[in-house]
Coordinates of C-alpha atoms in Angstrom, one line a residue:
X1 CA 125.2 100.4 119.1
X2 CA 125.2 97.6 116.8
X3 CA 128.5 96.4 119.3
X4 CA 126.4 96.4 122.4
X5 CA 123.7 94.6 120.6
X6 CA 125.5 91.9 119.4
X7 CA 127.3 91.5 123.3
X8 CA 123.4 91.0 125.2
X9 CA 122.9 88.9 122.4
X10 CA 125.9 86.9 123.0
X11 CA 125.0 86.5 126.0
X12 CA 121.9 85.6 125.9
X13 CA 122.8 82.6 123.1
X14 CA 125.0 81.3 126.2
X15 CA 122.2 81.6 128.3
X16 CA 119.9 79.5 125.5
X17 CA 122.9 77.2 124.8
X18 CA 123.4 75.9 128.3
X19 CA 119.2 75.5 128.7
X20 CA 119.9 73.3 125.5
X21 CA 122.4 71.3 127.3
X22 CA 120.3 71.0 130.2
X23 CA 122.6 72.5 132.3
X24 CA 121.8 75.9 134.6
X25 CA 122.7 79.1 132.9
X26 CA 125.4 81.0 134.7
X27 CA 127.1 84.8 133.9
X28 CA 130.6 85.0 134.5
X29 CA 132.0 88.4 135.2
X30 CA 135.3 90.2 136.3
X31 CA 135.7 90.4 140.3
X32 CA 135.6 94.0 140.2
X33 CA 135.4 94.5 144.3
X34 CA 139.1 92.5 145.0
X35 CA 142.2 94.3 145.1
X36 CA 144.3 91.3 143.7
X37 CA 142.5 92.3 140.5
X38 CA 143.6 95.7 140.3
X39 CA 146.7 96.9 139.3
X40 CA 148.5 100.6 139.6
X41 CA 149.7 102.2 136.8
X42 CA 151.1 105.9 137.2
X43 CA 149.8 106.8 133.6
X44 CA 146.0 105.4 134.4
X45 CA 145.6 105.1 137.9
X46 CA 143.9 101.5 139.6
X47 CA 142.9 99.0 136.4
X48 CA 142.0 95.8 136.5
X49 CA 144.4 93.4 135.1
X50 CA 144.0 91.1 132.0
X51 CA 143.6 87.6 133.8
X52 CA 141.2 88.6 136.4
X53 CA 139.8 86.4 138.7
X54 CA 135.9 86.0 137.7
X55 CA 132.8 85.8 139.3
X56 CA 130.2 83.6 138.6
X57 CA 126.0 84.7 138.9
X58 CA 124.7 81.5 138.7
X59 CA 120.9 80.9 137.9
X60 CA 120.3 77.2 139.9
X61 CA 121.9 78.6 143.8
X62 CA 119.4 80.4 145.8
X63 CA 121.6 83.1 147.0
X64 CA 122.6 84.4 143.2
X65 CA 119.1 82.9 141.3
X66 CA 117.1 86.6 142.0
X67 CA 120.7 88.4 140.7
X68 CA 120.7 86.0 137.4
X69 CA 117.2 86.9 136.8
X70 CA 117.7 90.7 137.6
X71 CA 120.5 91.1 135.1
X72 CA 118.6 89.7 132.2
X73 CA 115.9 92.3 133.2
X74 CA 118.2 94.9 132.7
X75 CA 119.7 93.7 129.9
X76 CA 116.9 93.2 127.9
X77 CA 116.1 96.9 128.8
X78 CA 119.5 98.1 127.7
X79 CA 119.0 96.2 124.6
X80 CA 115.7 98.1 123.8
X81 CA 116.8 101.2 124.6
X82 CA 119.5 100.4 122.3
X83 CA 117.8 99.4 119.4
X84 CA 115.6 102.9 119.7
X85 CA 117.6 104.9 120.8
X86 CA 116.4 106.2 123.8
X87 CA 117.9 106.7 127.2
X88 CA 117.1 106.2 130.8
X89 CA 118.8 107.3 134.0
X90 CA 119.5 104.7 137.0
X91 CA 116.7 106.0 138.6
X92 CA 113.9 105.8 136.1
X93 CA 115.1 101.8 135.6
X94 CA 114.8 101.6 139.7
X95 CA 111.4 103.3 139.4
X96 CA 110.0 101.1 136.3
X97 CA 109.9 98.4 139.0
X98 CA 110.2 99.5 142.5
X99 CA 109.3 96.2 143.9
X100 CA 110.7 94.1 141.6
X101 CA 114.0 95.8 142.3
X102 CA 113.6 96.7 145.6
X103 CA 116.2 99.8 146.1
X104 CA 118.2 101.9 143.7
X105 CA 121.3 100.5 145.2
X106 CA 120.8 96.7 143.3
X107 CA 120.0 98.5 140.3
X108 CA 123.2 100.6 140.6
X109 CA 124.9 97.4 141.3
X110 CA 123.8 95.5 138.5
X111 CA 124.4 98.3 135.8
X112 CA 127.9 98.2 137.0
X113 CA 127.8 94.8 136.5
X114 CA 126.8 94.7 133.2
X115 CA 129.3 97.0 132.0
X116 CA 131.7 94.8 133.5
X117 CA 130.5 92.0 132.0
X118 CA 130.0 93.0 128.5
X119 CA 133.3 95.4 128.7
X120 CA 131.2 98.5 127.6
X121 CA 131.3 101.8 129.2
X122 CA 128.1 102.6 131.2
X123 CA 127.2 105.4 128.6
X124 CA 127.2 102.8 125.1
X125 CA 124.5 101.4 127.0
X126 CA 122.3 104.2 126.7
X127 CA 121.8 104.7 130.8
X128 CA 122.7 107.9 131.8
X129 CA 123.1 108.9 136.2
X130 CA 121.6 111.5 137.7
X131 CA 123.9 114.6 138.0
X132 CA 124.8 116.1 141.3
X133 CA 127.8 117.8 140.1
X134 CA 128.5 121.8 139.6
X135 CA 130.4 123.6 136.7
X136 CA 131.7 127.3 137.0
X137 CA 133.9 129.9 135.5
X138 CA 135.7 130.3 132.2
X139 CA 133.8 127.8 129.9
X140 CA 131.5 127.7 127.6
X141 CA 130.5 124.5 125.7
X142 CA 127.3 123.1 123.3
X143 CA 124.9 120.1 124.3
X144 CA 124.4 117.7 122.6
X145 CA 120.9 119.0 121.4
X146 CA 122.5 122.2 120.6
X147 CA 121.8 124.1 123.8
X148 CA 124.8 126.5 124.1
X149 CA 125.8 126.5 127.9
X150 CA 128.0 129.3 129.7
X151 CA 129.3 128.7 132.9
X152 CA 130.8 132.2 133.3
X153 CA 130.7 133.1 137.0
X154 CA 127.7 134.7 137.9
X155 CA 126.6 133.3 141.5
X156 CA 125.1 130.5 140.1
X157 CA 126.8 127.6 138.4
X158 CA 125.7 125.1 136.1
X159 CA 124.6 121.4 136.4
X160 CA 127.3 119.0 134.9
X161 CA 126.1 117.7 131.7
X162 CA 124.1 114.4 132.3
X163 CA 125.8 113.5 128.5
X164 CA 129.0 114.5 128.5
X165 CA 130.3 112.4 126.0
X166 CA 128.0 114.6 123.6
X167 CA 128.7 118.4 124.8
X168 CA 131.6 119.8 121.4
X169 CA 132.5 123.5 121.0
X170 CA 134.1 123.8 124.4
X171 CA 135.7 127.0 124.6
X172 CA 137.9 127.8 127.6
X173 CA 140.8 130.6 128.5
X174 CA 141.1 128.9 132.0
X175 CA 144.9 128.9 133.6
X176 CA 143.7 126.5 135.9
X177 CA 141.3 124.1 137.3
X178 CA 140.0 123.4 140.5
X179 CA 138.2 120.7 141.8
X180 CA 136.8 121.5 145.2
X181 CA 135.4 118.7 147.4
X182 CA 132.0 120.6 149.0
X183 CA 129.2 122.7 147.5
X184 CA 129.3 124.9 150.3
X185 CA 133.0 126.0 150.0
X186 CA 132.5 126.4 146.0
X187 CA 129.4 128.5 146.8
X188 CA 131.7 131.1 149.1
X189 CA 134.2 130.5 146.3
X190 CA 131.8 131.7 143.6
X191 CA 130.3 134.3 146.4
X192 CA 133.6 135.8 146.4
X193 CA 134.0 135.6 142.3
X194 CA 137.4 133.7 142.8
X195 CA 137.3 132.6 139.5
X196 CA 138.1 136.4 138.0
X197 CA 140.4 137.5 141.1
X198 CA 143.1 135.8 140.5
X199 CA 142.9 134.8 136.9
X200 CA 140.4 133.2 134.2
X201 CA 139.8 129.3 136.0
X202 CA 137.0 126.5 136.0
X203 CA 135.7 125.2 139.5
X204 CA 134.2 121.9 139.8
X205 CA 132.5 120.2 142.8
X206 CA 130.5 116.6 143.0
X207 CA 129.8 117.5 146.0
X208 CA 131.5 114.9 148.3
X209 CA 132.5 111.3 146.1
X210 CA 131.9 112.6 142.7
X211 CA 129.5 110.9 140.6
X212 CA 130.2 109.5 137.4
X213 CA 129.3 112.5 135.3
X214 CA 131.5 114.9 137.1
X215 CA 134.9 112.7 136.5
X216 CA 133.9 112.5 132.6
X217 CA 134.1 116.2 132.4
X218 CA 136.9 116.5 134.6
X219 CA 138.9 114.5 132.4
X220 CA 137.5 115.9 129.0
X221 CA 138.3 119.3 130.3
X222 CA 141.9 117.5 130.9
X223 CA 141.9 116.2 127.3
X224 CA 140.9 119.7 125.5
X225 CA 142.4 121.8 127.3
X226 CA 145.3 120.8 129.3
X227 CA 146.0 122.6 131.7
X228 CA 146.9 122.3 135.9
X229 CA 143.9 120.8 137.6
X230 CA 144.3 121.4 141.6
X231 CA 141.8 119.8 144.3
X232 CA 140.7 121.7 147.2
X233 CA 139.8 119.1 149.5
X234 CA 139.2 118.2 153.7
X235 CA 142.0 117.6 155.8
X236 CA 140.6 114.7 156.5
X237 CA 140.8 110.7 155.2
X238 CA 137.8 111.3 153.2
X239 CA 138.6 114.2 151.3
X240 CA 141.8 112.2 150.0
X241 CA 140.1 109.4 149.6
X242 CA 137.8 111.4 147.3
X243 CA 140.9 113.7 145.4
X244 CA 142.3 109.4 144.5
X245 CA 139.0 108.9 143.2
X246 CA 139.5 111.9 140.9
X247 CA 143.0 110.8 140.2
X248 CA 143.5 107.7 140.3
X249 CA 139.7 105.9 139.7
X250 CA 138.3 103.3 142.1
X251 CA 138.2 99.5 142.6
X252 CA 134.7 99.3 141.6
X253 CA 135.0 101.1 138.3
X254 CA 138.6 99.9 137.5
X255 CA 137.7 98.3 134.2
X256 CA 136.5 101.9 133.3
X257 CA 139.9 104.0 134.2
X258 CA 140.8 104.8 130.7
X259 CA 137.9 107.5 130.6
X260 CA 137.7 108.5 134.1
X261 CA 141.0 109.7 135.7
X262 CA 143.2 112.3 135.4
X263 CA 147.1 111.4 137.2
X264 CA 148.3 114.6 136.6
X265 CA 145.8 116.2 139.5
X266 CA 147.6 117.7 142.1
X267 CA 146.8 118.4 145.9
X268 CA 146.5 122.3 146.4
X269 CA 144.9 122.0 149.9
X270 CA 143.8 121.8 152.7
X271 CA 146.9 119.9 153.9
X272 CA 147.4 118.3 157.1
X273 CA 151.1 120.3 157.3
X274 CA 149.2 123.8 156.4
X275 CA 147.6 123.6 159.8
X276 CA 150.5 123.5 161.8
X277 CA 151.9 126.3 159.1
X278 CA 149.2 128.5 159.5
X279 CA 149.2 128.3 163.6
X280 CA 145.2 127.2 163.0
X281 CA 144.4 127.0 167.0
X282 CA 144.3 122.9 168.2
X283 CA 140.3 123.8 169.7
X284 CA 138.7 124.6 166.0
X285 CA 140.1 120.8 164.4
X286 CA 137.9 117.6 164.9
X287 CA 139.9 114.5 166.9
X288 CA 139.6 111.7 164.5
X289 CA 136.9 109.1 165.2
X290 CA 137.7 104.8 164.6
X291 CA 136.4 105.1 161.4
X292 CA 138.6 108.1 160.1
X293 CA 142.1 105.8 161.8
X294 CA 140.7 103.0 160.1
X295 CA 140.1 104.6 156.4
X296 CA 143.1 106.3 156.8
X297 CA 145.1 103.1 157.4
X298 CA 143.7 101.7 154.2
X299 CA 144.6 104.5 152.2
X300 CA 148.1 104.4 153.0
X301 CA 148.4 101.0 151.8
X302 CA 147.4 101.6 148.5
X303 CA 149.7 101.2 145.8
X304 CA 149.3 104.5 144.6
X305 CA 150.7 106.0 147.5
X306 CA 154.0 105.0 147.6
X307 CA 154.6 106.6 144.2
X308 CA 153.9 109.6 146.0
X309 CA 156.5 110.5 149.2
X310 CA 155.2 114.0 149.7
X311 CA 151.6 112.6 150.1
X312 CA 152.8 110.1 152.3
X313 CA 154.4 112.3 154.4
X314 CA 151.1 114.6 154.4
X315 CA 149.3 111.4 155.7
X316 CA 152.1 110.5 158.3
X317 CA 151.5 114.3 160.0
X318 CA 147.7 113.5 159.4
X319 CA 148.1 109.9 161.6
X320 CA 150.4 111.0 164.2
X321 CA 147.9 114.1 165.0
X322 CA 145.0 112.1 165.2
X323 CA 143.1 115.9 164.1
X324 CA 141.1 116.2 161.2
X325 CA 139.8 119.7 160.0
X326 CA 137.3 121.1 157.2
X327 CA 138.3 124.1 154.7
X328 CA 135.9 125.8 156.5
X329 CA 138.8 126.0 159.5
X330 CA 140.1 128.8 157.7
X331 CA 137.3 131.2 158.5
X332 CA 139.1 131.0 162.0
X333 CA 141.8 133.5 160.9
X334 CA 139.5 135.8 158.7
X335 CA 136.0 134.9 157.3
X336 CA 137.6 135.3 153.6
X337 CA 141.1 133.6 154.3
X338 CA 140.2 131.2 151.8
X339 CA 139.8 133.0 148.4
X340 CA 142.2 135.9 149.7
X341 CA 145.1 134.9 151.3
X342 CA 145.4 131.4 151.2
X343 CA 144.2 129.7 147.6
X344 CA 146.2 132.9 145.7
X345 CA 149.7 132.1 148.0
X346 CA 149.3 128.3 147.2
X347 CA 148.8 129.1 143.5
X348 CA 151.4 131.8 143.1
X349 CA 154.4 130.3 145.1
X350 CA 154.1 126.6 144.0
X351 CA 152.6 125.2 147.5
X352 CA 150.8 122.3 146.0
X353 CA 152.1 118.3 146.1

């Protein structure tokens, strides 16, 4: 705490310093939005590189004045909480000031910006986000208030921690992980008690892009336990843009990768070749809209895919079809296809990439 102390009041001196000089205070952080600042590496995922291209928020230009004065808000929130120790989420900041702020997306914004700027993970500065992730199956862990937690499957799972650098005991005899893109498919998933079929596993979902919490525990479950994490995503551009998230991090929170993703994830499914494998009938898959061409021609640019042949190739079959489909398309060949044929042949005989 003491570190992110003395960084606010670092900057802050700056701020005084250039008021001294009578010149117009500006804050100078990393371009965290530009791809020329990221780079790939297969051990880390998207980073952004040493000599960054900066941005400046400057305090005397009309466009970036209210920005200037919004982060010193913040940070001179940040640096209370700090000093007693006590913690917000995103939202209560937005709500302490609704007009002042004037939408929860600035105040995301600007907390991201922060971090940036100070080069201290989100968490050191005592803000937690709301959780929208699930937990399930073998695990059991203890919170950092000493609430013991077991996600055992029953029908229900369990919020993901809204502190997950404080949960310790984590006990798991999990073969597996799974990550699966949509709460509705984990819920038939949990409805069908997959994760006791087969053998002992933890299911995950963020439910669509997964929030910052539900990374952090993917990748401390990664760093305890080690063992195969498998996504269970869309066929669509969405659903791998969202597995790369959990792989490889995004451009936004780059200067974060180190804690956030996990390179070893694999792609268990859906896959754009299954459909053609599994006959699924051409009437029951979704022709792709502008967006979907245009998303996926972004993501096959990105460095991390050519690293990866048997993805491209997926992607390739995925383009020339122009068909997207949900996991849901498996219901078409029997209403428990998923959990009873399909997930247990992908994980016995290898059929992941």
């Amino acid at each position: 705490s003491s570190e992110v102390l003395e960084a606010i009041e670092n900057v802050i001196q700056d701020v005084i310093k250039s008021l001294a000089q009578k010149k117009a205070p500006v804050l100078t952080l990393a371009n965290r939005s530009d791809w020329r600042n990221i780079e790939f590496k297969d051990s880390v995922g998207l980073q952004i590189i040493p000599r960054c291209t900066t941005k400046q928020i400057r305090s005397d230009c009309p466009r970036s004045a209210p920005k200037f004065a919004l982060m010193l808000k913040i940070l001179s929130m940040i640096y209370k909480m700090v000093q007693s120790n006590t913690y917000a989420t995103k939202r209560d900041i937005y709500y302490s000031d609704t007009l002042l702020f004037g939408s929860q997306s600035v105040v995301d914004n600007i907390i991201n910006d922060i971090s940036c700027m100070l080069k201290i993970p989100r968490r050191s500065l005592h803000i937690l986000s709301t959780t929208k992730g699930f937990v399930a199956g073998n695990l059991s862990y203890t919170e950092e208030d000493g609430t013991k937690v077991n996600c055992t499957c029953g029908a229900t799972a369990v919020t993901v921690p809204s502190n997950v650098q404080g949960i310790k005991n984590l006990i798991s005899h999990a073969k597996f992980m799974l990550i699966v893109e949509k709460d509705a498919t984990f819920q038939r998933l949990l409805d069908d008690d997959f994760c006791n079929k087969l053998s002992p596993c933890i299911m995950i979902t963020g439910r669509g892009v997964p929030d910052l919490n539900t990374r952090l525990l993917v990748r401390k479950l990664w760093d305890t336990f080690q063992i195969p994490i498998f996504t269970l995503m869309d066929a669509d551009p969405h659903g791998v843009e969202i597995m790369c998230i959990y792989k490889y991090g995004s451009v936004s929170m780059s200067f974060e990768a180190h804690h956030l993703t996990v390179p070893s994830i694999k792609w268990l499914g859906l896959l754009p070749s299954d459909l053609e494998r599994l006959n699924i009938r051409k009437d029951v898959l979704i022709p792709f809209t502008k967006q979907d061409q245009n998303k996926l021609a972004s993501i096959q640019k990105r460095p991390y895919i050519a690293c990866q042949p048997m993805w491209k190739k997926e992607l390739e079959i995925m383009a020339a079809s122009k068909l997207k489909a949900e996991i849901q398309v498996l219901t078409s060949l029997s209403s428990d296809y998923l959990s009873r044929v399909y997930l247990p042949n992908k994980l016995q005989f290898g059929g992941w990439l």
